[in-house]
Structures are given as structure tokens and as C-alpha cells.
mmCIF file of N, CA and C in Angstrom:
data_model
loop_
_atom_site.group_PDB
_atom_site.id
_atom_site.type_symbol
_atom_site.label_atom_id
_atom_site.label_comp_id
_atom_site.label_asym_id
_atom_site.label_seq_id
_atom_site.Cartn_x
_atom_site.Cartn_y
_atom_site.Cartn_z
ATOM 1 N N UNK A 1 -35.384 32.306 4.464
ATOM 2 C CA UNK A 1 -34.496 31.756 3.476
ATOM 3 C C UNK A 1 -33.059 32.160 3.809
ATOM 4 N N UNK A 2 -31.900 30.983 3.531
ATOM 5 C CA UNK A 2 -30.909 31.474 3.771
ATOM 6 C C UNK A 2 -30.037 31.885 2.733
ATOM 7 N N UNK A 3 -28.632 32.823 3.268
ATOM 8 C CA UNK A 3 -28.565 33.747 2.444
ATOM 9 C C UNK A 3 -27.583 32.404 1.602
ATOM 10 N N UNK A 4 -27.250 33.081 0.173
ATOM 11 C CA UNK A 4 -26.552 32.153 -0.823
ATOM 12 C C UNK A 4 -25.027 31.779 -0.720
ATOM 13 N N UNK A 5 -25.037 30.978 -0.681
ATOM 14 C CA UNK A 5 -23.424 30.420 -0.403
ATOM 15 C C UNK A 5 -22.150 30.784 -1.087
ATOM 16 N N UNK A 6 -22.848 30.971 -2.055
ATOM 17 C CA UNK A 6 -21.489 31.573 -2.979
ATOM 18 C C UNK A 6 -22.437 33.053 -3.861
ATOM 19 N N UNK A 7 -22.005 33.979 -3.430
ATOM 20 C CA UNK A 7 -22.052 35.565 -3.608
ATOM 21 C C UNK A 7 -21.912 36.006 -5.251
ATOM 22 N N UNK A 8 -21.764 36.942 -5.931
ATOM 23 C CA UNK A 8 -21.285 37.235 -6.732
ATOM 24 C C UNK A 8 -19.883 38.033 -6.240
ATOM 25 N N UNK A 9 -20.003 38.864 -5.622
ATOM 26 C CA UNK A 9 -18.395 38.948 -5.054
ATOM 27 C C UNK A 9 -17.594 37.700 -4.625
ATOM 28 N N UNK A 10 -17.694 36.352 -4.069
ATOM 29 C CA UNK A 10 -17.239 35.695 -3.922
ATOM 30 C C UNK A 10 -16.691 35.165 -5.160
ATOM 31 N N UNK A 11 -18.188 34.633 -6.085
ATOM 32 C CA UNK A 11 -17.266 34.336 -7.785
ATOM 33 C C UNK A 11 -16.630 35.559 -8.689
ATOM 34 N N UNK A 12 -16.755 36.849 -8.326
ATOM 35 C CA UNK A 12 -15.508 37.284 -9.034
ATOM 36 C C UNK A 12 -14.772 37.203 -8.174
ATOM 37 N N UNK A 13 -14.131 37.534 -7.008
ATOM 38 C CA UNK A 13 -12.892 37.275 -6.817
ATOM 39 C C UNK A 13 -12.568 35.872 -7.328
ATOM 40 N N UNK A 14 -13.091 34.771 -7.560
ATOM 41 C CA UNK A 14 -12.677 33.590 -7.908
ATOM 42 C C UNK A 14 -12.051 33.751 -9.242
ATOM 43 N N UNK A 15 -12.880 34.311 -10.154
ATOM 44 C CA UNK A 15 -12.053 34.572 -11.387
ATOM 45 C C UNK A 15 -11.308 35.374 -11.621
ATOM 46 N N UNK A 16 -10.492 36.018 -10.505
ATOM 47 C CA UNK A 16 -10.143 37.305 -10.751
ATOM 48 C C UNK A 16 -8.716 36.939 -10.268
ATOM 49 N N UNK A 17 -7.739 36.338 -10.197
ATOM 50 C CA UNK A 17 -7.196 35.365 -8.948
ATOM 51 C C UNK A 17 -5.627 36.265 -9.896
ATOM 52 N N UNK A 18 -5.135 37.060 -9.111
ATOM 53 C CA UNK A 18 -3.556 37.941 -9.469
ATOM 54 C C UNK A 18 -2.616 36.672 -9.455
ATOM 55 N N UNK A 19 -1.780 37.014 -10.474
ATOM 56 C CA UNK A 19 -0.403 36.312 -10.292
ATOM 57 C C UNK A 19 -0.839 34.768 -10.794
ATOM 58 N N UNK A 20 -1.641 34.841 -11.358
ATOM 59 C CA UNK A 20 -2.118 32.930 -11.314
ATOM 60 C C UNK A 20 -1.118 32.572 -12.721
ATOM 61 N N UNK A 21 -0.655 31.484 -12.459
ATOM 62 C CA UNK A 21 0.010 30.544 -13.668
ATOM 63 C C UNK A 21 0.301 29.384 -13.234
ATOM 64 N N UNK A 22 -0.135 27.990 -14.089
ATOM 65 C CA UNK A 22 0.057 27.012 -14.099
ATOM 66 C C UNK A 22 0.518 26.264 -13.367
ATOM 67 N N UNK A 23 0.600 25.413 -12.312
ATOM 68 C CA UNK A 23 1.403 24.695 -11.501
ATOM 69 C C UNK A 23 2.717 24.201 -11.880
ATOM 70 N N UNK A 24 2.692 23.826 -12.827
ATOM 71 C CA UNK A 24 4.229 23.550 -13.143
ATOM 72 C C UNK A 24 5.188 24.602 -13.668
ATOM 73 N N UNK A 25 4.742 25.920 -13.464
ATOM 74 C CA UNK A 25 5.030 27.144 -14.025
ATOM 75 C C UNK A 25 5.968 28.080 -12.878
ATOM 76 N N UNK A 26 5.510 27.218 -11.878
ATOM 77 C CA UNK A 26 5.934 27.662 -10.075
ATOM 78 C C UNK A 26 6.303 26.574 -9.540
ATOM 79 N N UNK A 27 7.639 27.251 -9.445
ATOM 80 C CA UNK A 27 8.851 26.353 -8.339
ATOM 81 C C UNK A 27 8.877 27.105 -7.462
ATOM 82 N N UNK A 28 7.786 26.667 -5.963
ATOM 83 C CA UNK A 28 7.785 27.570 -5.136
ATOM 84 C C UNK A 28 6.883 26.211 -4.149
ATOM 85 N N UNK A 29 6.633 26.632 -3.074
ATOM 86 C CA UNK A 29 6.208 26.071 -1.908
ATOM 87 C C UNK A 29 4.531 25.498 -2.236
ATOM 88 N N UNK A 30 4.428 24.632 -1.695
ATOM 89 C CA UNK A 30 3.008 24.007 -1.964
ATOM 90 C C UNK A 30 2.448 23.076 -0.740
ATOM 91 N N UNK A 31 1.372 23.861 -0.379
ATOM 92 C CA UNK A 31 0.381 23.700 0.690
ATOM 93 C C UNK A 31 -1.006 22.966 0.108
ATOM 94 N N UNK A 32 -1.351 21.912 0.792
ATOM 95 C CA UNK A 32 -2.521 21.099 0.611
ATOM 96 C C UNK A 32 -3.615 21.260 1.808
ATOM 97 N N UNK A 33 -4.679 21.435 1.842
ATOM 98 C CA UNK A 33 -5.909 21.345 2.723
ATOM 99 C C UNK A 33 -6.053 19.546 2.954
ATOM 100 N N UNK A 34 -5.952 18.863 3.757
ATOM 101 C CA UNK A 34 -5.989 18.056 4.464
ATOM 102 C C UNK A 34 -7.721 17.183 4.393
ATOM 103 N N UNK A 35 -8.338 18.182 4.426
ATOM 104 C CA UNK A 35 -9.951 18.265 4.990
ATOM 105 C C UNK A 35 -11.005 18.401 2.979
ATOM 106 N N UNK A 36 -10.269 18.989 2.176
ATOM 107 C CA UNK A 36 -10.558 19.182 0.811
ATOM 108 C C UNK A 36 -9.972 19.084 0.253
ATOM 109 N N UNK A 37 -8.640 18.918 0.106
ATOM 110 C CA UNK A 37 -7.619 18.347 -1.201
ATOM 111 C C UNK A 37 -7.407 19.874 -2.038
ATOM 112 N N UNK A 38 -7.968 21.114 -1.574
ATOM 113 C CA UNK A 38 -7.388 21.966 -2.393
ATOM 114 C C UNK A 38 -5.664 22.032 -1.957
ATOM 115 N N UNK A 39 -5.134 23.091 -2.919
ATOM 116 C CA UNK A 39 -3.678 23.143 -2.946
ATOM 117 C C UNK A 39 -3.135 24.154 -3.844
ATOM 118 N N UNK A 40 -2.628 25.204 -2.795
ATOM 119 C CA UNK A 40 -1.887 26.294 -3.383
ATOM 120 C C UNK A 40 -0.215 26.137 -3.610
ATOM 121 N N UNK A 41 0.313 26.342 -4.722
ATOM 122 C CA UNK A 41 1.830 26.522 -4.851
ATOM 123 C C UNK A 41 1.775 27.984 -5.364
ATOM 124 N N UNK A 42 3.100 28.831 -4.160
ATOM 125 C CA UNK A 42 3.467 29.920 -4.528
ATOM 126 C C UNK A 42 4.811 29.870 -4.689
ATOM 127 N N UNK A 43 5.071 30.863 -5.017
ATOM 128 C CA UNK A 43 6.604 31.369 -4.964
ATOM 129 C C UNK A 43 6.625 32.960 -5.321
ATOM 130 N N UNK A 44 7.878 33.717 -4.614
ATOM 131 C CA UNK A 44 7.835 35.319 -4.302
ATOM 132 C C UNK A 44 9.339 35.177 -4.486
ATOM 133 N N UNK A 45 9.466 36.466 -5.069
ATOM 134 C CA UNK A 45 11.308 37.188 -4.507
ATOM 135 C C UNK A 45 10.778 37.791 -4.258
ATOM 136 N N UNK A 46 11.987 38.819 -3.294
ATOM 137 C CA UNK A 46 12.083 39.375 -2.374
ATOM 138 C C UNK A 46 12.675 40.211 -2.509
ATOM 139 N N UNK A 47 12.554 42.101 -2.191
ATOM 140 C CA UNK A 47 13.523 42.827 -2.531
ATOM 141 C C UNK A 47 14.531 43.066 -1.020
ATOM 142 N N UNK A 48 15.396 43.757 -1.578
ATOM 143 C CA UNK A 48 16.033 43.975 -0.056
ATOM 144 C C UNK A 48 15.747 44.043 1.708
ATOM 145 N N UNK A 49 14.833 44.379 1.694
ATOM 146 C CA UNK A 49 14.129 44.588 2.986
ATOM 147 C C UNK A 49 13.433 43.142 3.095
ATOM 148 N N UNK A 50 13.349 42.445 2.487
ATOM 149 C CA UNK A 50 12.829 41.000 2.464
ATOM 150 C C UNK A 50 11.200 41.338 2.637
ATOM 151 N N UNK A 51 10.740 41.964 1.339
ATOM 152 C CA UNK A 51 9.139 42.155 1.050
ATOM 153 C C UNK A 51 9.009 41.702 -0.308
ATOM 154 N N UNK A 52 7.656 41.480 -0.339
ATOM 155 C CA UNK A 52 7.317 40.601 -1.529
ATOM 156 C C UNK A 52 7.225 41.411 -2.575
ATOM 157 N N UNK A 53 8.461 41.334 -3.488
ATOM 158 C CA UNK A 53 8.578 42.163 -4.900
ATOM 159 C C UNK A 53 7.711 41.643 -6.188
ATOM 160 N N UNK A 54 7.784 40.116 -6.300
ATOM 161 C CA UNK A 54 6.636 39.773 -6.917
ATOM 162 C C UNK A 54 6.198 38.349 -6.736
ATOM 163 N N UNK A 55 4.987 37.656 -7.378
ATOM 164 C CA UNK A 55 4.296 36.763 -6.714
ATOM 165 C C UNK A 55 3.813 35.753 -8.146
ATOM 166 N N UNK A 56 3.840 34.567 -7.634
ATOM 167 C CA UNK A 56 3.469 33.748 -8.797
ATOM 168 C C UNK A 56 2.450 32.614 -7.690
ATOM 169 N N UNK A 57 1.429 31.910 -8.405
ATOM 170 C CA UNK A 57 0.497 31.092 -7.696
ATOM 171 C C UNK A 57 -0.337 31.178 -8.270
ATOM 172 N N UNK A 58 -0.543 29.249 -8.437
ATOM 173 C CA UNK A 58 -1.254 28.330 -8.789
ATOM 174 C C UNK A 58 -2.141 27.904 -7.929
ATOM 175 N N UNK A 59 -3.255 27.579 -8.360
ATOM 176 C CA UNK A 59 -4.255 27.409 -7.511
ATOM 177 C C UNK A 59 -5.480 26.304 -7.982
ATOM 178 N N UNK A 60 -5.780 25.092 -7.503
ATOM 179 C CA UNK A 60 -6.735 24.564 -7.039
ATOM 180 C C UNK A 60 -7.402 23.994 -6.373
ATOM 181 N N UNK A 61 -8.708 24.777 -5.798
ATOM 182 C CA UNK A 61 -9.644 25.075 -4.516
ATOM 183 C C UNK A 61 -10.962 25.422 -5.322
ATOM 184 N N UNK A 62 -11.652 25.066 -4.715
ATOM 185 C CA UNK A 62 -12.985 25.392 -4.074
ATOM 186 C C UNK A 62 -13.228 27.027 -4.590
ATOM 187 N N UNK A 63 -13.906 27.384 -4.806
ATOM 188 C CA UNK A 63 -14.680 28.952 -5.174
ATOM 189 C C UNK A 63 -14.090 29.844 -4.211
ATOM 190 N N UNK A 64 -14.226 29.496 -2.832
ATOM 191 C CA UNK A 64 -13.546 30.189 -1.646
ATOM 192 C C UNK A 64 -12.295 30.096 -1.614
ATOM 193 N N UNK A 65 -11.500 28.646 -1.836
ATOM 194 C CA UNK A 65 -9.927 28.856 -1.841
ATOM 195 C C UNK A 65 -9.647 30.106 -2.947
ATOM 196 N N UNK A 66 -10.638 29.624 -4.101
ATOM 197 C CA UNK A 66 -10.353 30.541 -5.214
ATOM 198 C C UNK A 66 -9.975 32.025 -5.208
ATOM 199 N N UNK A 67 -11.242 32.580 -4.725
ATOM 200 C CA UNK A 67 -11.458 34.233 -3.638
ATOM 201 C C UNK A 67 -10.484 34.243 -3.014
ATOM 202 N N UNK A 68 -10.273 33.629 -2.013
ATOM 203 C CA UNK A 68 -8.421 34.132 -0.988
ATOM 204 C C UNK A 68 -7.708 34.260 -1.491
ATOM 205 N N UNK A 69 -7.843 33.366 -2.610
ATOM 206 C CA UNK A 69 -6.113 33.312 -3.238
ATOM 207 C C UNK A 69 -5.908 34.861 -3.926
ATOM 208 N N UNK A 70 -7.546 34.877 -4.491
ATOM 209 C CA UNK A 70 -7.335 36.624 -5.027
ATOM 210 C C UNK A 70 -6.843 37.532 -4.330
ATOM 211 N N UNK A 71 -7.809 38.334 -2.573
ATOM 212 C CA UNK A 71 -7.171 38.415 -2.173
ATOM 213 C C UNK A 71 -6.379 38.640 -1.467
ATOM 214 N N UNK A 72 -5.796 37.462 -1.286
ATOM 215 C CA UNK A 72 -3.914 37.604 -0.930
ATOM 216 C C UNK A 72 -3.481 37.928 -1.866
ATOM 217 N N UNK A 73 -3.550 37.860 -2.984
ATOM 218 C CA UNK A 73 -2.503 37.918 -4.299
ATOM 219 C C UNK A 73 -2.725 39.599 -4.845
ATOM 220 N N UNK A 74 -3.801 40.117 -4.306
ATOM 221 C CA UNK A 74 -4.241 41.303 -4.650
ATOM 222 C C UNK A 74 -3.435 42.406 -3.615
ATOM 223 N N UNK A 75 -2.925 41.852 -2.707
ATOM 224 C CA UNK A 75 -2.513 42.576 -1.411
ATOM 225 C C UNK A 75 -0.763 42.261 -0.579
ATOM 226 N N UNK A 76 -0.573 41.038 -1.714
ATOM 227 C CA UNK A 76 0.387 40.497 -1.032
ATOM 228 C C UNK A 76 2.012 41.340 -1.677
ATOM 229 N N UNK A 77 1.558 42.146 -2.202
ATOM 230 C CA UNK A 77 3.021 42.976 -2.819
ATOM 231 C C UNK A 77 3.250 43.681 -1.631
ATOM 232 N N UNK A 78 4.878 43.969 -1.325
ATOM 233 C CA UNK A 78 4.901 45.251 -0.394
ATOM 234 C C UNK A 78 4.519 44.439 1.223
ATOM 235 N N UNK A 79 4.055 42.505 1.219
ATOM 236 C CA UNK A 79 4.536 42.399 2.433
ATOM 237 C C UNK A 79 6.026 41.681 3.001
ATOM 238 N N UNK A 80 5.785 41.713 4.315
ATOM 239 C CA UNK A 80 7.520 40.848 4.891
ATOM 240 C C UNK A 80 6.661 39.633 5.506
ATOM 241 N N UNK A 81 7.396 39.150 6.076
ATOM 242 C CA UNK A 81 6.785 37.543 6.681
ATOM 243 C C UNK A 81 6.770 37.638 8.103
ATOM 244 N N UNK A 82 6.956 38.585 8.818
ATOM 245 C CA UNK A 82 6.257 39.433 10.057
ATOM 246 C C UNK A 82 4.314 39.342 9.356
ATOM 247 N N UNK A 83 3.932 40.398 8.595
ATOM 248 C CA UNK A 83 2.736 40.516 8.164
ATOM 249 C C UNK A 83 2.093 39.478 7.848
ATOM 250 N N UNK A 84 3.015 38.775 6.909
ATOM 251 C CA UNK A 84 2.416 37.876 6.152
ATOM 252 C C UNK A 84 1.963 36.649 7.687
ATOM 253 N N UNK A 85 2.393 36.486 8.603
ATOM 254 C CA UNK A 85 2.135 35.501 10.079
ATOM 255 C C UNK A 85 0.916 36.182 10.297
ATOM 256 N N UNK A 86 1.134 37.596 10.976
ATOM 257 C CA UNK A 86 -0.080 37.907 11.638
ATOM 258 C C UNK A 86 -1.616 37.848 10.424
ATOM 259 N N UNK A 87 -1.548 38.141 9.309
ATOM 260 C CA UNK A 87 -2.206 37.828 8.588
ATOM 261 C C UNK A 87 -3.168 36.446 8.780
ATOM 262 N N UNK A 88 -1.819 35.723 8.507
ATOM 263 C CA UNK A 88 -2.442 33.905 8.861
ATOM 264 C C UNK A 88 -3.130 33.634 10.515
ATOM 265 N N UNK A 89 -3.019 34.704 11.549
ATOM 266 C CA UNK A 89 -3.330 34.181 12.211
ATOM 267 C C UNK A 89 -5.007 34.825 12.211
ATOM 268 N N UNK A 90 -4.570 36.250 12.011
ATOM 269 C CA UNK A 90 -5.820 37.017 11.884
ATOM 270 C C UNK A 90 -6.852 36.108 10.742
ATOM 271 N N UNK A 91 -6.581 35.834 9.601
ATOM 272 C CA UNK A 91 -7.813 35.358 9.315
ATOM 273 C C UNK A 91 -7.967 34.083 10.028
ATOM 274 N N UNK A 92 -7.336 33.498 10.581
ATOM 275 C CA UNK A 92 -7.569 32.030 11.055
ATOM 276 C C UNK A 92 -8.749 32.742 12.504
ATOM 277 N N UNK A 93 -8.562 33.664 12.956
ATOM 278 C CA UNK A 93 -9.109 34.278 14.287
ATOM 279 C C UNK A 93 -10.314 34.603 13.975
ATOM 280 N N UNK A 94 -10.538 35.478 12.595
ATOM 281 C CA UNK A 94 -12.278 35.952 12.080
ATOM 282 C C UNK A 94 -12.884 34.821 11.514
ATOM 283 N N UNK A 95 -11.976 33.701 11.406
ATOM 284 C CA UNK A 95 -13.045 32.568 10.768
ATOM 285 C C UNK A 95 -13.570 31.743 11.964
ATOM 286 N N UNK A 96 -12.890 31.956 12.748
ATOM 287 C CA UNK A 96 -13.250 31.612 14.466
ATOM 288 C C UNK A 96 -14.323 32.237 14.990
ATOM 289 N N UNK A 97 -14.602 33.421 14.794
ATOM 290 C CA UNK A 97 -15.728 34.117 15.451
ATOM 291 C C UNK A 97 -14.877 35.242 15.477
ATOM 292 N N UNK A 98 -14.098 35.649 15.823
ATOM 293 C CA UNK A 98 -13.709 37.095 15.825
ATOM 294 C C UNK A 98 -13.597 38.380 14.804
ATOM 295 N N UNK A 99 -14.887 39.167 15.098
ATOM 296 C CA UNK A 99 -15.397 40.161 14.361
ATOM 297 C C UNK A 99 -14.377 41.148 14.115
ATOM 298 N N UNK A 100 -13.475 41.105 15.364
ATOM 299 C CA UNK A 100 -12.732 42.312 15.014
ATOM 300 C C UNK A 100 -11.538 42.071 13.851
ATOM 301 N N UNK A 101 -11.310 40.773 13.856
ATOM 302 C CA UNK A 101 -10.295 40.279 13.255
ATOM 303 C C UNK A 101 -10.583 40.654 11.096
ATOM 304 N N UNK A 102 -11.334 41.334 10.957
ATOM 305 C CA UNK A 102 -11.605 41.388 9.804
ATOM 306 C C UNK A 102 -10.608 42.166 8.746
ATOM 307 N N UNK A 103 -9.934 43.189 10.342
ATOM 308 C CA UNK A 103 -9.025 43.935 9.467
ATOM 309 C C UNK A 103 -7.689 43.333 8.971
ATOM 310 N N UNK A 104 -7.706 41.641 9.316
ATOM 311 C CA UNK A 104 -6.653 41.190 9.168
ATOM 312 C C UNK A 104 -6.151 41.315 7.622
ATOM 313 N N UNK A 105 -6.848 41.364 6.518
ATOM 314 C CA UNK A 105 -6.941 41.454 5.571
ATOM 315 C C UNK A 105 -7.034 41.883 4.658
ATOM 316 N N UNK A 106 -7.216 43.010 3.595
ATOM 317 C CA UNK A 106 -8.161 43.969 2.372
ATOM 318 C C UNK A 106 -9.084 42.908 2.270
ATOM 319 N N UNK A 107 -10.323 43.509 2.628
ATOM 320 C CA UNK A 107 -11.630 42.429 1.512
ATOM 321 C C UNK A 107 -11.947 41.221 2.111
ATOM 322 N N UNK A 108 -11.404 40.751 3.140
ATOM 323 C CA UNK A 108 -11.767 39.098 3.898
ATOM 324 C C UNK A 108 -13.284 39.221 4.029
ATOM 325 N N UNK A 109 -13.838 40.867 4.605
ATOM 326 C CA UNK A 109 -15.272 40.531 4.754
ATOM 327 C C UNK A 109 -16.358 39.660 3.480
ATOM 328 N N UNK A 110 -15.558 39.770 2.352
ATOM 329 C CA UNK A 110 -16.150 39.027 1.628
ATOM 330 C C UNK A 110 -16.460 37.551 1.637
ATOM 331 N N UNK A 111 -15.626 37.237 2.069
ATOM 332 C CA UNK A 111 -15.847 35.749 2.748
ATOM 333 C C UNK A 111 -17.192 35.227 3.773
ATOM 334 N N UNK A 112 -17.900 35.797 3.798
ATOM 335 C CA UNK A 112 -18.157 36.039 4.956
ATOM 336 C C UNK A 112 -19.332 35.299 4.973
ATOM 337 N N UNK A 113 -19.442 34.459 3.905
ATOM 338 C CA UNK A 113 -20.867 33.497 3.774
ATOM 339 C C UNK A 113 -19.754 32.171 4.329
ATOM 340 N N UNK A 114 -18.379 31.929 4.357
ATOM 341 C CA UNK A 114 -17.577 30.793 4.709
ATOM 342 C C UNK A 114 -17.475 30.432 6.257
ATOM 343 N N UNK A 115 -17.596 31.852 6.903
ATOM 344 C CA UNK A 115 -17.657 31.679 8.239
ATOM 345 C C UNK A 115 -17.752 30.364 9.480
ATOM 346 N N UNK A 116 -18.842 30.532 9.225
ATOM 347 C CA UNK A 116 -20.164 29.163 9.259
ATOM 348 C C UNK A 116 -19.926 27.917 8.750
ATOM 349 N N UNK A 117 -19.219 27.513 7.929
ATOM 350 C CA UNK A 117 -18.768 26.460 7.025
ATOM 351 C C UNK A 117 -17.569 26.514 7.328
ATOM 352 N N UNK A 118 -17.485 25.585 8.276
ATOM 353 C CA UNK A 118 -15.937 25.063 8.936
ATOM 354 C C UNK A 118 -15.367 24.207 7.638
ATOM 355 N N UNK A 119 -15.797 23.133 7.097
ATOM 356 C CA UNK A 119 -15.509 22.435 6.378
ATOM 357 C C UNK A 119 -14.820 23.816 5.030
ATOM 358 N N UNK A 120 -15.102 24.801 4.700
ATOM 359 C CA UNK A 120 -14.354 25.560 4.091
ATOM 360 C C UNK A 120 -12.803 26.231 4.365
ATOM 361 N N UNK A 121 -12.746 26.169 5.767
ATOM 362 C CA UNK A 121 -12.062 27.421 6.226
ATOM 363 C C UNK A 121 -10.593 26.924 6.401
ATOM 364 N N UNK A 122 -10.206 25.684 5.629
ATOM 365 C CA UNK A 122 -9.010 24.902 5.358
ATOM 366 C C UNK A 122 -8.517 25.522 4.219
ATOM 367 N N UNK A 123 -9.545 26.072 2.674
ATOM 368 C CA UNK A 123 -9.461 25.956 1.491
ATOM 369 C C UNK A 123 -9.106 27.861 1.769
ATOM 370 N N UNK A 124 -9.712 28.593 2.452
ATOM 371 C CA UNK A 124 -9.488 29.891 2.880
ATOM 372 C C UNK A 124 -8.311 30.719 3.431
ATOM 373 N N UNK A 125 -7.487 29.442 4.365
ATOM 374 C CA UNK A 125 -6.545 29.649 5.079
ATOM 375 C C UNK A 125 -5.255 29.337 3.941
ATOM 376 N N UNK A 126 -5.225 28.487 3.161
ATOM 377 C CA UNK A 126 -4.443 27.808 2.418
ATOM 378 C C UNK A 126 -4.131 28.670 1.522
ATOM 379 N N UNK A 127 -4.432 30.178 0.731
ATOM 380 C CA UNK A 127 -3.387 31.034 -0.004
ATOM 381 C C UNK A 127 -2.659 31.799 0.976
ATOM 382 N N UNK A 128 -2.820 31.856 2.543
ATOM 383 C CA UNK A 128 -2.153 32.480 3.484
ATOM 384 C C UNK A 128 -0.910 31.907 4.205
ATOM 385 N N UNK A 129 -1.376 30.411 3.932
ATOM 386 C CA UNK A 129 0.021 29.709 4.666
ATOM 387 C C UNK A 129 0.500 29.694 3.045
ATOM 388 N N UNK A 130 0.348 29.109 2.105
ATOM 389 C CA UNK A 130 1.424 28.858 1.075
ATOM 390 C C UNK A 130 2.558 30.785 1.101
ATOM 391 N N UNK A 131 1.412 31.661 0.836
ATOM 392 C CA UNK A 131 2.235 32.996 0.840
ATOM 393 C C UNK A 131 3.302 32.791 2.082
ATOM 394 N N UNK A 132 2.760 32.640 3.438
ATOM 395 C CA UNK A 132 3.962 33.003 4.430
ATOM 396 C C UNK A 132 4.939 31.748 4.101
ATOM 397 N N UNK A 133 4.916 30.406 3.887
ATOM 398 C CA UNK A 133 5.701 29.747 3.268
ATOM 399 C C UNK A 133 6.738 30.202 2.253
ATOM 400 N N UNK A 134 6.102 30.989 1.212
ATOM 401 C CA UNK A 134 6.719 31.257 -0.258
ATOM 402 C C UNK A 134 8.053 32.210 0.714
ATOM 403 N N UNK A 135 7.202 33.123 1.405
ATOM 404 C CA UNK A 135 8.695 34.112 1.766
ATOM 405 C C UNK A 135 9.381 33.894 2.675
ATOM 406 N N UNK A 136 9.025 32.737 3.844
ATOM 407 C CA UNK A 136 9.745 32.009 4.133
ATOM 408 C C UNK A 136 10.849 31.238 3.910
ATOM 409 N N UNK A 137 10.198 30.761 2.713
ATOM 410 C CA UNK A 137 11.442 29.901 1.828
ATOM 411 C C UNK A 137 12.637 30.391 0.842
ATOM 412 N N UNK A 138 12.147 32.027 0.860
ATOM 413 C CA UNK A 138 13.193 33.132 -0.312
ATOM 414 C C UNK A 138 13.538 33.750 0.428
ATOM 415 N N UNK A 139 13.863 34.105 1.642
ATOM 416 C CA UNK A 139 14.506 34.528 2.610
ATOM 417 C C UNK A 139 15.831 33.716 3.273
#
């Protein structure tokens, strides 16, 4: 039997999702999945050093977009947009096959029933590009 697609760690991080408010609540950058129609809008200031002082994002995705968006949003204080890249590439790399790439993240291993499910890994990637976007764009 195979194992279950969506975890109970997977659905709480889904409900658990930091910084979440309303889409029209955030005037900030907005990324669409191409492949699922999910779609994150963030937006961040920035304190002096150009790190993420605080974070706002809206979110609708898939159970898994849901989980990333947590988190990133759980982890994303305290970064610059140096991190916030290698981040995006690192998880884009462990959803590829690369085991080592897990540390790209706090907690990505949770994902880890998405792997396998390419058709997901659009909805996964998508709170990582809207974040490097958001501080992209407040910089």
C-alpha cells in the first residue's frame, strides 16, 4: 500500500499558514503556477540591511502550495534576497531528486509525499518565488 498523499503534517502546516491575509489586503507581488492555477501574493519591508522585517501573503493553492507557504512564512523573517534565491533554487533541486538539498529550507522534509508528484511541485515552488519577488520588489 502506498503511503498517503496528504500527511497530517502536511494539513497542519496547511492551516497553519503565518502572515496570511486576504488578497486584496496585499499590495505586493503575485506569482501564478502555470500547470495549477494556484497563486501567491506577497509583500515584505525591509529593514536596513535589506532583510525581511515583516511579511504579508495571500494564498490560493493546493494543500501543498498551502504547507510552503507556511513554511516560508514561518522562516522567512530575518531573510535578504541572496537567501531568499538560493532557497528557490534549493528547493527547486530536492524536488528534483536531490537528497541533500533538504537543508534548503526549515521543515521542506515535510513535503516529502510531493516529491514524486511533479504535477505539484509548481504549487510548492510558488511561496518561494513570490517571497524572493516580494523583496525584490522593496529593495
Amino acid at each position: 500500500m502506498s503511503a498517503p498523499l496528504y500527511t497530517r503534517d502536511i494539513l497542519r502546516l496547511a492551516s497553519a499558514i503565518p502572515f496570511l491575509v486576504r488578497f486584496e489586503e496585499v499590495d505586493g507581488v503575485e506569482r501564478r503556477s502555470p500547470t495549477c492555477g494556484s497563486r501567491v501574493r506577497a509583500a515584505v519591508e525591509l529593514d536596513a540591511a535589506g532583510r525581511v522585517a515583516s511579511l504579508s501573503q495571500a494564498v490560493e493553492a493546493c494543500a501543498f502550495g498551502q504547507a510552503s507557504a507556511s513554511l516560508m512564512g514561518a522562516h522567512a523573517i530575518g531573510k535578504d534576497a541572496g537567501e531568499a534565491r538560493i532557497a528557490v533554487w534549493g528547493v527547486q533541486a530536492w524536488l528534483g531528486g536531490d537528497d541533500t538539498a533538504v537543508t534548503a529550507w526549515p521543515g521542506l522534509a515535510a513535503l516529502e509525499p510531493a516529491r514524486s508528484r511533479m504535477g505539484r511541485h509548481g504549487a510548492i515552488l510558488l511561496p518561494f518565488h513570490a517571497l524572493l519577488a516580494a523583496i525584490e520588489a522593496a529593495a
